[in-house]
Amino acid sequence: MTYAQTAPGYSGAPVQPPARPLALLLLKIFAGLSAVLPAVAAIIAFVGGRPMAEAQLVENVDEYAPEIAQLTNSEEVANGAVELLKSMGEWEYYVSAYEASLYFFSITEIVGAAVLLVWTFLARHTWARVLITLSALGGAAFHLIFIGAAMPPNSIAAVLMATWLFNVLAIVFCWLPPVTRYAKAMKLAR
């Protein structure tokens, strides 16, 4: 007899780790896309900067400065309101404020993407799947608030709306039975 067979606590042959299920791979893909796509939107917003802010303000001046838009002719709301804001010296304030919101959005998305990617790599653990779920829900809420409040350019809004789909898919795949069974089996194999 060998020492391993007579040692206290011996419970038989070691348990082999199970094969990774396809659902776990898909979870990692969807969670990864939930992180990467907003980071792409953040880069678009960061690179666009001031020109993007000015273009967006001209397009939506009636939303950003409704009191000014009411003073101008309804047919030429954008041009009239922009000229009025420039003549009053307020245009720079609105552009700077919108540009700052784009930069805040960019920084928030980059940090959120980095954190979500770390949790995605650890998705075989139950605690990481809980954090992926919370992160996907929080990210979806942040994107909805940003789209509603800041009225981002169409390119950013489209990327964020596509992210919604991947957020939902990541949450669903986090809690599929094969992923849960795999996590339990990995815990037993340790």
PDB file of C-alpha atoms in Angstrom:
ATOM      1  CA  MET A   1       0.000   0.000   0.000  1.00  0.00           C
ATOM      2  CA  THR A   2       1.160   3.428  -0.743  1.00  0.00           C
ATOM      3  CA  TYR A   3       1.073   6.272   1.674  1.00  0.00           C
ATOM      4  CA  ALA A   4      -1.685   8.076  -0.295  1.00  0.00           C
ATOM      5  CA  GLN A   5      -4.017   5.121   0.136  1.00  0.00           C
ATOM      6  CA  THR A   6      -3.512   4.854   3.887  1.00  0.00           C
ATOM      7  CA  ALA A   7      -3.399   8.560   4.686  1.00  0.00           C
ATOM      8  CA  PRO A   8      -6.382   9.993   6.519  1.00  0.00           C
ATOM      9  CA  GLY A   9      -8.871  11.875   4.346  1.00  0.00           C
ATOM     10  CA  TYR A  10      -8.228   9.856   1.224  1.00  0.00           C
ATOM     11  CA  SER A  11     -11.441   9.816  -0.761  1.00  0.00           C
ATOM     12  CA  GLY A  12     -10.545   7.926  -3.888  1.00  0.00           C
ATOM     13  CA  ALA A  13      -9.331   8.953  -7.302  1.00  0.00           C
ATOM     14  CA  PRO A  14      -8.953  12.658  -8.058  1.00  0.00           C
ATOM     15  CA  VAL A  15     -11.917  14.252  -9.821  1.00  0.00           C
ATOM     16  CA  GLN A  16     -11.167  15.329 -13.356  1.00  0.00           C
ATOM     17  CA  PRO A  17     -12.219  18.852 -14.299  1.00  0.00           C
ATOM     18  CA  PRO A  18     -15.186  18.827 -16.693  1.00  0.00           C
ATOM     19  CA  ALA A  19     -15.094  20.040 -20.266  1.00  0.00           C
ATOM     20  CA  ARG A  20     -16.040  23.663 -20.761  1.00  0.00           C
ATOM     21  CA  PRO A  21     -19.577  24.032 -22.069  1.00  0.00           C
ATOM     22  CA  LEU A  22     -20.355  26.029 -25.194  1.00  0.00           C
ATOM     23  CA  ALA A  23     -22.636  28.249 -23.096  1.00  0.00           C
ATOM     24  CA  LEU A  24     -19.607  29.468 -21.114  1.00  0.00           C
ATOM     25  CA  LEU A  25     -17.775  30.393 -24.307  1.00  0.00           C
ATOM     26  CA  LEU A  26     -20.845  32.257 -25.560  1.00  0.00           C
ATOM     27  CA  LEU A  27     -21.167  33.993 -22.200  1.00  0.00           C
ATOM     28  CA  LYS A  28     -17.598  35.212 -22.477  1.00  0.00           C
ATOM     29  CA  ILE A  29     -18.185  36.412 -26.047  1.00  0.00           C
ATOM     30  CA  PHE A  30     -21.360  38.320 -25.162  1.00  0.00           C
ATOM     31  CA  ALA A  31     -19.909  39.806 -21.975  1.00  0.00           C
ATOM     32  CA  GLY A  32     -16.766  40.750 -23.867  1.00  0.00           C
ATOM     33  CA  LEU A  33     -18.804  42.493 -26.542  1.00  0.00           C
ATOM     34  CA  SER A  34     -20.770  44.233 -23.769  1.00  0.00           C
ATOM     35  CA  ALA A  35     -17.451  45.690 -22.648  1.00  0.00           C
ATOM     36  CA  VAL A  36     -15.750  46.327 -25.981  1.00  0.00           C
ATOM     37  CA  LEU A  37     -18.623  48.061 -27.806  1.00  0.00           C
ATOM     38  CA  PRO A  38     -19.098  50.820 -25.214  1.00  0.00           C
ATOM     39  CA  ALA A  39     -15.330  51.285 -25.189  1.00  0.00           C
ATOM     40  CA  VAL A  40     -15.520  51.809 -28.969  1.00  0.00           C
ATOM     41  CA  ALA A  41     -18.304  54.358 -28.428  1.00  0.00           C
ATOM     42  CA  ALA A  42     -16.121  56.044 -25.809  1.00  0.00           C
ATOM     43  CA  ILE A  43     -13.221  56.284 -28.233  1.00  0.00           C
ATOM     44  CA  ILE A  44     -15.534  57.766 -30.883  1.00  0.00           C
ATOM     45  CA  ALA A  45     -16.767  60.348 -28.356  1.00  0.00           C
ATOM     46  CA  PHE A  46     -13.267  61.138 -27.106  1.00  0.00           C
ATOM     47  CA  VAL A  47     -11.778  61.533 -30.575  1.00  0.00           C
ATOM     48  CA  GLY A  48     -14.805  63.520 -31.808  1.00  0.00           C
ATOM     49  CA  GLY A  49     -14.396  66.012 -28.982  1.00  0.00           C
ATOM     50  CA  ARG A  50     -15.224  69.640 -29.733  1.00  0.00           C
ATOM     51  CA  PRO A  51     -16.269  69.257 -33.399  1.00  0.00           C
ATOM     52  CA  MET A  52     -18.675  66.478 -32.427  1.00  0.00           C
ATOM     53  CA  ALA A  53     -20.038  68.605 -29.569  1.00  0.00           C
ATOM     54  CA  GLU A  54     -20.620  71.588 -31.867  1.00  0.00           C
ATOM     55  CA  ALA A  55     -22.306  69.491 -34.549  1.00  0.00           C
ATOM     56  CA  GLN A  56     -24.529  67.805 -31.992  1.00  0.00           C
ATOM     57  CA  LEU A  57     -25.508  71.123 -30.434  1.00  0.00           C
ATOM     58  CA  VAL A  58     -26.404  72.630 -33.804  1.00  0.00           C
ATOM     59  CA  GLU A  59     -28.540  69.581 -34.590  1.00  0.00           C
ATOM     60  CA  ASN A  60     -30.309  69.575 -31.211  1.00  0.00           C
ATOM     61  CA  VAL A  61     -30.203  73.212 -30.119  1.00  0.00           C
ATOM     62  CA  ASP A  62     -33.944  73.200 -29.457  1.00  0.00           C
ATOM     63  CA  GLU A  63     -33.382  70.488 -26.811  1.00  0.00           C
ATOM     64  CA  TYR A  64     -30.292  72.002 -25.195  1.00  0.00           C
ATOM     65  CA  ALA A  65     -31.415  75.616 -25.151  1.00  0.00           C
ATOM     66  CA  PRO A  66     -35.218  75.618 -25.457  1.00  0.00           C
ATOM     67  CA  GLU A  67     -35.515  79.189 -24.230  1.00  0.00           C
ATOM     68  CA  ILE A  68     -33.317  80.353 -27.112  1.00  0.00           C
ATOM     69  CA  ALA A  69     -35.046  78.153 -29.681  1.00  0.00           C
ATOM     70  CA  GLN A  70     -38.401  79.737 -28.770  1.00  0.00           C
ATOM     71  CA  LEU A  71     -37.045  83.202 -29.574  1.00  0.00           C
ATOM     72  CA  THR A  72     -36.055  82.276 -33.120  1.00  0.00           C
ATOM     73  CA  ASN A  73     -38.039  81.556 -36.248  1.00  0.00           C
ATOM     74  CA  SER A  74     -39.248  77.949 -36.209  1.00  0.00           C
ATOM     75  CA  GLU A  75     -38.047  77.327 -39.782  1.00  0.00           C
ATOM     76  CA  GLU A  76     -34.525  78.344 -38.970  1.00  0.00           C
ATOM     77  CA  VAL A  77     -34.369  77.237 -35.346  1.00  0.00           C
ATOM     78  CA  ALA A  78     -30.866  75.805 -35.427  1.00  0.00           C
ATOM     79  CA  ASN A  79     -29.162  78.610 -37.343  1.00  0.00           C
ATOM     80  CA  GLY A  80     -31.051  81.364 -35.556  1.00  0.00           C
ATOM     81  CA  ALA A  81     -30.499  79.888 -32.104  1.00  0.00           C
ATOM     82  CA  VAL A  82     -26.808  79.259 -32.705  1.00  0.00           C
ATOM     83  CA  GLU A  83     -26.296  82.807 -33.970  1.00  0.00           C
ATOM     84  CA  LEU A  84     -28.227  84.179 -31.010  1.00  0.00           C
ATOM     85  CA  LEU A  85     -26.172  82.112 -28.574  1.00  0.00           C
ATOM     86  CA  LYS A  86     -22.950  83.259 -30.233  1.00  0.00           C
ATOM     87  CA  SER A  87     -24.024  86.919 -30.104  1.00  0.00           C
ATOM     88  CA  MET A  88     -24.867  86.565 -26.413  1.00  0.00           C
ATOM     89  CA  GLY A  89     -21.538  84.862 -25.690  1.00  0.00           C
ATOM     90  CA  GLU A  90     -23.282  81.687 -24.455  1.00  0.00           C
ATOM     91  CA  TRP A  91     -22.319  79.371 -27.309  1.00  0.00           C
ATOM     92  CA  GLU A  92     -18.932  78.558 -25.787  1.00  0.00           C
ATOM     93  CA  TYR A  93     -20.604  77.577 -22.504  1.00  0.00           C
ATOM     94  CA  TYR A  94     -22.947  75.098 -24.198  1.00  0.00           C
ATOM     95  CA  VAL A  95     -20.191  73.607 -26.368  1.00  0.00           C
ATOM     96  CA  SER A  96     -17.827  73.209 -23.397  1.00  0.00           C
ATOM     97  CA  ALA A  97     -20.545  71.621 -21.272  1.00  0.00           C
ATOM     98  CA  TYR A  98     -21.456  69.104 -23.972  1.00  0.00           C
ATOM     99  CA  GLU A  99     -17.798  68.365 -24.679  1.00  0.00           C
ATOM    100  CA  ALA A 100     -17.252  67.737 -20.953  1.00  0.00           C
ATOM    101  CA  SER A 101     -20.194  65.314 -20.919  1.00  0.00           C
ATOM    102  CA  LEU A 102     -18.625  63.430 -23.850  1.00  0.00           C
ATOM    103  CA  TYR A 103     -15.325  63.169 -21.988  1.00  0.00           C
ATOM    104  CA  PHE A 104     -17.063  62.033 -18.782  1.00  0.00           C
ATOM    105  CA  PHE A 105     -18.923  59.406 -20.815  1.00  0.00           C
ATOM    106  CA  SER A 106     -15.655  58.250 -22.397  1.00  0.00           C
ATOM    107  CA  ILE A 107     -13.803  57.862 -19.119  1.00  0.00           C
ATOM    108  CA  THR A 108     -16.717  56.082 -17.455  1.00  0.00           C
ATOM    109  CA  GLU A 109     -17.079  53.644 -20.350  1.00  0.00           C
ATOM    110  CA  ILE A 110     -13.357  52.841 -20.508  1.00  0.00           C
ATOM    111  CA  VAL A 111     -13.209  52.106 -16.767  1.00  0.00           C
ATOM    112  CA  GLY A 112     -16.419  50.047 -16.921  1.00  0.00           C
ATOM    113  CA  ALA A 113     -15.110  48.112 -19.922  1.00  0.00           C
ATOM    114  CA  ALA A 114     -11.845  47.261 -18.180  1.00  0.00           C
ATOM    115  CA  VAL A 115     -13.642  46.004 -15.080  1.00  0.00           C
ATOM    116  CA  LEU A 116     -16.166  43.978 -17.090  1.00  0.00           C
ATOM    117  CA  LEU A 117     -13.383  42.370 -19.131  1.00  0.00           C
ATOM    118  CA  VAL A 118     -11.636  41.226 -15.946  1.00  0.00           C
ATOM    119  CA  TRP A 119     -14.868  39.668 -14.680  1.00  0.00           C
ATOM    120  CA  THR A 120     -15.441  38.088 -18.092  1.00  0.00           C
ATOM    121  CA  PHE A 121     -12.111  36.256 -17.915  1.00  0.00           C
ATOM    122  CA  LEU A 122     -13.157  34.885 -14.507  1.00  0.00           C
ATOM    123  CA  ALA A 123     -16.686  33.928 -15.635  1.00  0.00           C
ATOM    124  CA  ARG A 124     -16.367  30.301 -14.535  1.00  0.00           C
ATOM    125  CA  HIS A 125     -16.724  31.483 -10.924  1.00  0.00           C
ATOM    126  CA  THR A 126     -20.180  32.183  -9.547  1.00  0.00           C
ATOM    127  CA  TRP A 127     -19.104  35.443  -7.913  1.00  0.00           C
ATOM    128  CA  ALA A 128     -17.758  36.695 -11.258  1.00  0.00           C
ATOM    129  CA  ARG A 129     -21.055  35.858 -12.961  1.00  0.00           C
ATOM    130  CA  VAL A 130     -22.884  37.832 -10.279  1.00  0.00           C
ATOM    131  CA  LEU A 131     -20.590  40.781 -10.975  1.00  0.00           C
ATOM    132  CA  ILE A 132     -21.088  40.393 -14.742  1.00  0.00           C
ATOM    133  CA  THR A 133     -24.853  40.482 -14.190  1.00  0.00           C
ATOM    134  CA  LEU A 134     -24.671  43.582 -12.002  1.00  0.00           C
ATOM    135  CA  SER A 135     -22.272  45.259 -14.401  1.00  0.00           C
ATOM    136  CA  ALA A 136     -24.459  44.506 -17.418  1.00  0.00           C
ATOM    137  CA  LEU A 137     -27.528  45.878 -15.630  1.00  0.00           C
ATOM    138  CA  GLY A 138     -25.654  48.982 -14.487  1.00  0.00           C
ATOM    139  CA  GLY A 139     -24.150  49.531 -17.919  1.00  0.00           C
ATOM    140  CA  ALA A 140     -27.526  49.194 -19.601  1.00  0.00           C
ATOM    141  CA  ALA A 141     -29.018  51.760 -17.209  1.00  0.00           C
ATOM    142  CA  PHE A 142     -26.084  54.142 -17.755  1.00  0.00           C
ATOM    143  CA  HIS A 143     -26.416  53.846 -21.524  1.00  0.00           C
ATOM    144  CA  LEU A 144     -30.139  54.493 -21.399  1.00  0.00           C
ATOM    145  CA  ILE A 145     -29.631  57.568 -19.226  1.00  0.00           C
ATOM    146  CA  PHE A 146     -26.844  58.845 -21.482  1.00  0.00           C
ATOM    147  CA  ILE A 147     -28.890  58.331 -24.648  1.00  0.00           C
ATOM    148  CA  GLY A 148     -31.888  60.072 -23.105  1.00  0.00           C
ATOM    149  CA  ALA A 149     -30.077  62.947 -21.424  1.00  0.00           C
ATOM    150  CA  ALA A 150     -27.155  63.731 -23.700  1.00  0.00           C
ATOM    151  CA  MET A 151     -28.670  62.794 -27.057  1.00  0.00           C
ATOM    152  CA  PRO A 152     -25.369  61.477 -28.414  1.00  0.00           C
ATOM    153  CA  PRO A 153     -24.548  61.387 -32.110  1.00  0.00           C
ATOM    154  CA  ASN A 154     -26.157  58.564 -34.066  1.00  0.00           C
ATOM    155  CA  SER A 155     -22.900  56.594 -34.292  1.00  0.00           C
ATOM    156  CA  ILE A 156     -22.552  56.457 -30.499  1.00  0.00           C
ATOM    157  CA  ALA A 157     -26.256  55.814 -29.930  1.00  0.00           C
ATOM    158  CA  ALA A 158     -26.223  52.905 -32.408  1.00  0.00           C
ATOM    159  CA  VAL A 159     -23.254  51.271 -30.694  1.00  0.00           C
ATOM    160  CA  LEU A 160     -24.879  51.688 -27.277  1.00  0.00           C
ATOM    161  CA  MET A 161     -28.162  50.213 -28.499  1.00  0.00           C
ATOM    162  CA  ALA A 162     -26.296  47.205 -29.909  1.00  0.00           C
ATOM    163  CA  THR A 163     -24.647  46.863 -26.510  1.00  0.00           C
ATOM    164  CA  TRP A 164     -28.083  46.449 -24.949  1.00  0.00           C
ATOM    165  CA  LEU A 165     -28.564  43.216 -26.874  1.00  0.00           C
ATOM    166  CA  PHE A 166     -25.221  41.861 -25.695  1.00  0.00           C
ATOM    167  CA  ASN A 167     -25.944  42.922 -22.104  1.00  0.00           C
ATOM    168  CA  VAL A 168     -29.174  40.918 -22.137  1.00  0.00           C
ATOM    169  CA  LEU A 169     -27.491  37.913 -23.747  1.00  0.00           C
ATOM    170  CA  ALA A 170     -24.639  38.023 -21.225  1.00  0.00           C
ATOM    171  CA  ILE A 171     -27.103  38.057 -18.330  1.00  0.00           C
ATOM    172  CA  VAL A 172     -29.066  35.144 -19.785  1.00  0.00           C
ATOM    173  CA  PHE A 173     -25.964  33.051 -20.462  1.00  0.00           C
ATOM    174  CA  CYS A 174     -24.581  33.759 -16.971  1.00  0.00           C
ATOM    175  CA  TRP A 175     -27.314  31.670 -15.438  1.00  0.00           C
ATOM    176  CA  LEU A 176     -27.876  28.879 -17.950  1.00  0.00           C
ATOM    177  CA  PRO A 177     -27.798  25.414 -16.328  1.00  0.00           C
ATOM    178  CA  PRO A 178     -24.659  24.200 -18.190  1.00  0.00           C
ATOM    179  CA  VAL A 179     -22.648  27.168 -16.920  1.00  0.00           C
ATOM    180  CA  THR A 180     -23.881  26.669 -13.370  1.00  0.00           C
ATOM    181  CA  ARG A 181     -23.142  22.917 -13.489  1.00  0.00           C
ATOM    182  CA  TYR A 182     -19.659  23.645 -14.843  1.00  0.00           C
ATOM    183  CA  ALA A 183     -18.968  26.087 -11.988  1.00  0.00           C
ATOM    184  CA  LYS A 184     -20.077  23.488  -9.419  1.00  0.00           C
ATOM    185  CA  ALA A 185     -18.031  20.738 -11.054  1.00  0.00           C
ATOM    186  CA  MET A 186     -14.941  22.965 -11.144  1.00  0.00           C
ATOM    187  CA  LYS A 187     -15.375  23.686  -7.465  1.00  0.00           C
ATOM    188  CA  LEU A 188     -15.483  19.942  -6.721  1.00  0.00           C
ATOM    189  CA  ALA A 189     -12.442  19.275  -8.912  1.00  0.00           C
ATOM    190  CA  ARG A 190     -10.252  21.602  -6.842  1.00  0.00           C
TER     191      ARG A 190
END
